Short mmCIF file of C-alpha atoms in Angstrom, two decimals:
data_model
loop_
_atom_site.label_atom_id
_atom_site.label_comp_id
_atom_site.label_asym_id
_atom_site.label_seq_id
_atom_site.Cartn_x
_atom_site.Cartn_y
_atom_site.Cartn_z
CA ARG A 1 28.46 30.18 22.47
CA LEU A 2 28.69 30.20 26.23
CA LEU A 3 29.50 27.69 28.94
CA THR A 4 28.95 27.83 32.68
CA SER A 5 30.51 25.11 34.79
CA ARG A 6 33.31 24.27 37.20
CA ARG A 7 36.90 23.32 36.65
CA ALA A 8 40.05 22.46 38.52
CA PRO A 9 42.46 25.12 39.92
CA ARG A 10 43.20 27.94 37.53
CA GLU A 11 46.00 27.93 35.03
CA GLU A 12 46.37 31.35 33.42
CA PRO A 13 48.08 31.39 30.04
CA VAL A 14 51.05 33.69 29.60
CA ALA A 15 49.54 35.15 26.46
CA PRO A 16 47.31 36.70 25.46
CA PHE A 17 47.12 39.19 28.31
CA SER A 18 44.06 39.20 30.57
CA TYR A 19 42.36 42.37 31.80
CA TYR A 20 40.43 42.46 35.09
CA PHE A 21 37.61 44.95 35.69
CA PRO A 22 36.22 44.95 39.26
CA CYS A 23 32.73 46.34 39.82
CA GLN A 24 31.16 45.02 43.05
CA ARG A 25 28.14 47.28 42.62
CA TRP A 26 24.51 47.08 41.63
CA LEU A 27 23.31 47.78 38.11
CA ALA A 28 19.71 48.28 39.23
CA VAL A 29 17.17 51.10 39.18
CA GLU A 30 16.10 50.33 42.77
CA GLU A 31 19.59 49.91 44.28
CA ASP A 32 22.79 51.93 44.83
CA ASP A 33 22.72 55.06 42.61
CA GLY A 34 20.07 53.64 40.26
CA GLN A 35 22.41 53.24 37.28
CA ILE A 36 22.09 50.17 35.03
CA VAL A 37 25.23 50.90 32.98
CA ARG A 38 28.74 51.34 34.39
CA GLU A 39 32.17 52.13 33.00
CA LEU A 40 34.94 50.02 34.53
CA VAL A 41 38.72 50.45 34.31
CA PRO A 42 41.23 47.60 34.54
CA VAL A 43 43.23 46.80 37.67
CA ASP A 44 46.14 44.53 38.44
CA GLU A 45 45.28 40.81 38.57
CA ALA A 46 46.37 40.52 42.22
CA PHE A 47 43.71 43.04 43.26
CA VAL A 48 40.81 40.87 42.12
CA LYS A 49 42.41 37.54 43.01
CA LYS A 50 43.31 38.25 46.64
CA ASP A 51 40.08 36.76 48.06
CA SER A 52 39.12 34.66 45.08
CA GLU A 53 37.19 31.68 46.36
CA ASN A 54 35.54 31.58 42.94
CA ASP A 55 38.47 29.94 41.19
CA GLY A 56 36.79 26.57 41.57
CA GLN A 57 33.78 27.93 39.69
CA SER A 58 35.64 29.13 36.63
CA PRO A 59 34.20 28.00 33.30
CA ALA A 60 35.05 24.81 31.50
CA THR A 61 37.30 25.48 28.54
CA LEU A 62 36.89 22.73 25.94
CA GLY A 63 33.80 24.10 24.22
CA LEU A 64 35.16 27.62 24.40
CA GLU A 65 38.42 26.62 22.77
CA GLN A 66 36.37 25.17 19.93
CA LYS A 67 34.30 28.36 19.82
CA ALA A 68 37.46 30.46 19.63
CA LYS A 69 38.45 28.53 16.50
CA SER A 70 35.05 29.07 14.92
CA THR A 71 33.53 32.10 13.28
CA THR A 72 30.05 33.57 13.19
CA TYR A 73 28.23 34.64 10.02
CA THR A 74 25.16 36.86 9.88
CA VAL A 75 22.96 35.63 7.02
CA LYS A 76 20.24 37.91 5.63
CA VAL A 77 17.72 36.45 3.18
CA LYS A 78 15.39 38.58 1.03
CA THR A 79 12.19 36.98 -0.27
CA GLY A 80 10.97 38.61 -3.49
CA ASP A 81 7.98 40.95 -3.64
CA LYS A 82 5.93 38.79 -6.02
CA LYS A 83 2.63 36.97 -5.72
CA ASN A 84 3.11 33.68 -3.80
CA ALA A 85 6.82 34.48 -3.32
CA GLY A 86 6.88 33.30 0.31
CA THR A 87 7.42 29.71 1.43
CA ASP A 88 6.40 27.54 4.38
CA ALA A 89 9.00 24.91 3.50
CA ASN A 90 12.13 24.30 5.59
CA VAL A 91 15.01 26.35 4.15
CA PHE A 92 18.65 25.31 4.40
CA ILE A 93 21.98 26.80 3.36
CA THR A 94 25.57 25.62 2.87
CA LEU A 95 28.48 28.07 2.83
CA TYR A 96 31.52 27.06 0.77
CA GLY A 97 34.92 28.58 1.52
CA SER A 98 38.47 28.25 0.24
CA LYS A 99 39.29 25.75 3.04
CA ASP A 100 36.05 23.93 3.83
CA ASP A 101 32.27 24.21 3.92
CA THR A 102 29.75 24.52 6.74
CA GLY A 103 27.69 21.50 5.80
CA ILE A 104 23.92 21.85 5.57
CA VAL A 105 22.57 24.43 8.05
CA SER A 106 18.81 24.81 8.63
CA LEU A 107 17.61 28.42 8.76
CA LYS A 108 15.12 27.93 11.57
CA ALA A 109 14.86 31.04 13.75
CA SER A 110 14.75 34.43 12.07
CA LYS A 111 15.94 37.23 14.34
CA ILE A 112 13.56 39.69 12.69
CA ASN A 113 10.28 37.95 11.79
CA LYS A 114 8.25 35.32 13.62
CA ASN A 115 6.90 34.08 10.27
CA LYS A 116 9.97 33.76 8.12
CA PHE A 117 10.35 33.83 4.32
CA GLU A 118 7.23 35.93 3.74
CA ARG A 119 6.71 37.99 0.58
CA GLY A 120 8.95 41.08 0.41
CA LYS A 121 10.56 40.48 3.81
CA VAL A 122 14.19 40.21 4.92
CA ASP A 123 15.04 37.55 7.50
CA GLU A 124 18.24 37.36 9.52
CA PHE A 125 19.99 34.27 10.90
CA THR A 126 23.21 33.43 12.73
CA VAL A 127 25.40 30.62 11.38
CA GLU A 128 28.37 29.36 13.41
CA SER A 129 31.10 27.30 11.78
CA VAL A 130 34.76 26.43 11.95
CA ASP A 131 36.91 28.71 9.80
CA ILE A 132 36.10 27.80 6.18
CA GLY A 133 38.36 30.47 4.68
CA ASP A 134 37.27 33.02 2.08
CA LEU A 135 33.63 32.64 1.05
CA LYS A 136 33.36 31.40 -2.54
CA LYS A 137 29.72 30.37 -3.04
CA ILE A 138 26.59 29.21 -1.26
CA LYS A 139 23.94 26.57 -1.86
CA ILE A 140 20.45 27.45 -0.65
CA GLY A 141 17.23 25.51 -1.02
CA HIS A 142 14.21 24.02 0.71
CA ASP A 143 12.65 20.58 1.36
CA ASN A 144 9.43 21.32 -0.61
CA LYS A 145 7.29 20.44 2.43
CA GLY A 146 4.27 22.37 3.68
CA ASN A 147 1.18 24.00 2.20
CA SER A 148 2.92 26.74 0.24
CA THR A 149 6.36 25.59 -0.84
CA GLY A 150 7.34 27.61 -3.92
CA TRP A 151 9.77 30.43 -3.04
CA PHE A 152 11.10 33.43 -4.95
CA LEU A 153 14.53 34.25 -3.53
CA GLU A 154 15.73 37.78 -4.27
CA TRP A 155 19.17 37.69 -2.64
CA VAL A 156 21.29 36.46 0.26
CA GLU A 157 23.72 38.70 2.14
CA ILE A 158 26.42 37.21 4.36
CA ASP A 159 28.39 39.28 6.85
CA ALA A 160 31.63 37.56 7.91
CA PRO A 161 33.23 39.72 10.64
CA SER A 162 36.34 37.53 10.97
CA LEU A 163 37.03 38.12 7.26
CA GLY A 164 36.06 41.79 7.34
CA GLN A 165 33.65 41.21 4.45
CA CYS A 166 29.95 41.55 3.73
CA LEU A 167 29.05 39.69 0.53
CA LYS A 168 25.88 39.86 -1.58
CA PHE A 169 24.64 36.76 -3.42
CA PRO A 170 21.99 37.84 -5.96
CA CYS A 171 19.45 35.24 -7.07
CA GLY A 172 16.19 36.70 -8.42
CA ARG A 173 14.74 33.28 -9.28
CA TRP A 174 12.10 30.80 -8.15
CA LEU A 175 12.93 27.75 -6.07
CA ASP A 176 9.75 25.96 -7.07
CA LYS A 177 9.01 22.64 -8.74
CA SER A 178 6.34 24.28 -10.90
CA GLU A 179 8.21 27.48 -11.83
CA ASP A 180 11.37 28.41 -13.74
CA ASP A 181 13.50 25.26 -14.21
CA GLY A 182 11.81 23.34 -11.37
CA ALA A 183 14.84 23.44 -9.05
CA VAL A 184 14.28 23.84 -5.30
CA GLU A 185 17.93 24.56 -4.50
CA ARG A 186 20.46 26.79 -6.19
CA ILE A 187 24.20 27.47 -6.06
CA ILE A 188 24.85 31.22 -5.99
CA PHE A 189 28.08 33.18 -6.30
CA PRO A 190 28.87 36.57 -4.72
CA ALA A 191 28.60 39.77 -6.75
CA GLU A 192 32.14 41.13 -6.47
CA LEU A 193 31.13 44.74 -7.04
CA GLN A 194 28.69 44.56 -4.11
CA THR A 195 31.23 43.18 -1.60
CA VAL A 196 31.86 45.55 1.32
CA GLU A 197 35.30 45.32 2.96
CA TYR A 198 36.10 46.45 6.50
CA ILE A 199 38.68 45.78 9.21
CA PRO A 200 38.22 42.17 10.38
CA PHE A 201 36.83 41.50 13.84
CA VAL A 202 38.80 39.49 16.41
CA PRO A 203 37.54 37.13 19.12
CA TYR A 204 37.51 38.25 22.75
CA GLU A 205 37.02 35.93 25.70
CA ILE A 206 34.72 37.71 28.16
CA THR A 207 34.18 36.18 31.61
CA VAL A 208 31.45 37.71 33.77
CA TYR A 209 31.25 37.04 37.53
CA THR A 210 27.86 37.71 39.17
CA SER A 211 28.03 38.40 42.92
CA ASP A 212 26.96 36.01 45.69
CA ILE A 213 24.38 38.23 47.36
CA PHE A 214 20.59 38.03 47.53
CA GLY A 215 18.91 39.03 44.24
CA ALA A 216 22.21 39.45 42.41
CA GLY A 217 21.12 37.67 39.20
CA THR A 218 19.43 39.29 36.21
CA ASP A 219 17.24 38.23 33.29
CA ALA A 220 17.87 41.47 31.41
CA ASP A 221 19.76 41.84 28.11
CA VAL A 222 23.40 42.40 29.20
CA PHE A 223 25.65 44.27 26.77
CA ILE A 224 29.28 45.41 26.62
CA VAL A 225 31.46 47.96 24.82
CA LEU A 226 35.28 47.76 24.77
CA TYR A 227 37.42 50.91 24.55
CA GLY A 228 41.00 50.90 23.28
CA SER A 229 43.53 53.69 23.09
CA ASP A 230 43.11 56.70 20.77
CA GLY A 231 39.35 56.69 21.26
CA ILE A 232 38.60 53.51 19.29
CA CYS A 233 35.80 51.33 20.62
CA THR A 234 33.58 48.45 19.63
CA LYS A 235 29.89 48.71 18.88
CA GLN A 236 27.56 47.78 21.75
CA LYS A 237 27.22 44.00 21.79
CA SER A 238 24.66 41.88 23.65
CA LEU A 239 26.25 38.87 25.35
CA CYS A 240 23.15 36.67 25.01
CA LEU A 241 21.68 35.70 21.65
CA ASN A 242 18.07 35.40 22.85
CA LYS A 243 15.73 35.59 25.84
CA ARG A 244 16.28 31.91 26.69
CA GLU A 245 19.99 32.60 27.22
CA GLN A 246 19.13 35.72 29.26
CA ARG A 247 17.13 33.52 31.63
CA MET A 248 19.91 30.91 31.85
CA TYR A 249 22.91 33.15 32.48
CA PHE A 250 23.93 35.83 35.01
CA GLU A 251 22.48 33.90 37.95
CA ARG A 252 23.59 34.62 41.52
CA ASN A 253 27.19 33.48 42.20
CA SER A 254 27.66 32.31 38.61
CA VAL A 255 30.57 32.56 36.20
CA ASN A 256 29.61 32.98 32.54
CA GLN A 257 32.14 32.93 29.75
CA PHE A 258 31.60 34.13 26.18
CA ILE A 259 33.66 34.18 23.01
CA VAL A 260 32.54 37.30 21.18
CA GLU A 261 33.75 38.63 17.82
CA LEU A 262 34.20 42.39 18.07
CA GLU A 263 36.02 45.22 16.33
CA ASP A 264 39.72 45.05 17.19
CA VAL A 265 40.52 47.79 19.70
CA GLY A 266 44.20 46.83 19.77
CA ASP A 267 46.47 45.44 22.47
CA ILE A 268 45.37 47.87 25.18
CA ILE A 269 41.85 47.94 26.65
CA GLU A 270 41.52 51.20 28.56
CA LYS A 271 38.01 50.65 29.90
CA ILE A 272 34.76 48.81 29.29
CA ARG A 273 31.13 49.86 29.42
CA ILE A 274 28.80 47.14 30.67
CA GLY A 275 25.12 47.29 31.46
CA HIS A 276 21.68 45.96 30.64
CA ASN A 277 18.37 47.13 29.18
CA GLY A 278 16.35 46.87 32.42
CA GLY A 279 14.06 44.22 30.90
CA GLY A 280 12.87 40.88 32.21
CA LEU A 281 11.14 39.98 35.47
CA ASN A 282 14.30 40.37 37.55
CA SER A 283 16.44 43.05 35.94
CA GLY A 284 18.51 44.30 38.88
CA TRP A 285 22.06 42.86 38.72
CA HIS A 286 24.98 42.87 41.15
CA LEU A 287 28.16 42.51 39.08
CA ASP A 288 31.31 41.39 40.88
CA ARG A 289 33.87 41.63 38.08
CA VAL A 290 34.65 41.07 34.42
CA LYS A 291 37.73 39.45 32.91
CA ILE A 292 38.65 39.94 29.23
CA ARG A 293 41.25 38.32 26.98
CA ARG A 294 41.87 39.37 23.39
CA LEU A 295 42.37 36.06 21.61
CA LEU A 296 44.79 35.75 18.76
CA PRO A 297 42.81 34.75 15.64
CA ASN A 298 43.83 31.66 13.69
CA GLY A 299 46.66 30.91 16.07
CA LYS A 300 48.65 34.02 15.06
#
C-alpha cells in the first residue's frame, strides 16, 4: 500500500514519464494564507532536483513494484433484513478469476460499520490481490464460531476498477448449519444483467515529500485529484486507508510513496489538487513537492 524508507542513489526510468509538482508552502489554517488545499502545476525535473539532498531518502521500490502488479477490489456485503440474519462468526471470501484466485481473505474491518454483518446492513471491505483476470465467481462463508453464527446473505457487490467493472453476486440464502441446506459457505456467480461497465482505472505512483521544517508533518486525511487535458479529472482520493496510516505517514522530512488506482486522465497531467481535511491533533502540513508517474498497467 505504501512504503517509507531509504534507498541508494536514484535511477529514474525512461518511461513512464514523471511529473514534478513543487509546493514549498503550508497547508494549514494557522499558517501562510490559511488554505489547506492547493492546486499545483508541473515543472521541469531539473527545477526540483537542483538542491535535492533528499535523494537518499527516496522510497524503497520492491514492495511498490509488487503493489503496481496488484489490483484493489472494493467488496460490499449486504446482510438480509430477516430475524437473526446477522452473524458474529468470522466471514471469509475467495475471488476466482480467469487467471487465478485470491486465496481465502478474511473480511475483518468494515469501512462502514463497527459491528459488521448486522441485520439489514451493508458492509464494505478492501481486498488487494495480484491480477486474477476477469472475475468469474466467488466463494463466501464463515467459520461458525461465536454466539450467533447463522447468517442470511442477501448479496455481494465487487467493484474492480482495473477491470472497469462492478459486479453483483446475488445470494438470498442462509449460511447456517440449522437453516436451508446447512451449508456455511457458498459459491456465487455474478448476475450478468447487473454488471456495470466503466472505463478501467490505471495505477499511478504518487510520491509525497514533506518539508524539513518545524511542525511540517500532519495527521490529517490527505487527498489528491489529478487533472488531465480537456477537463478530465479523477475523483478525490484519500492517500491513507485509515487513521493509523494517517498517523504513520506525512511526518517531517519524510518521503511517502503510494500506488493508487485512479481514473485514467491520459498521458498529460496538467495540474493536481492536493490537500487535507484539517482533522487530527496536528493537521497543519508543510508540503515540499509531489512526484507522479502514470504506470503502464499489465506491462503494456
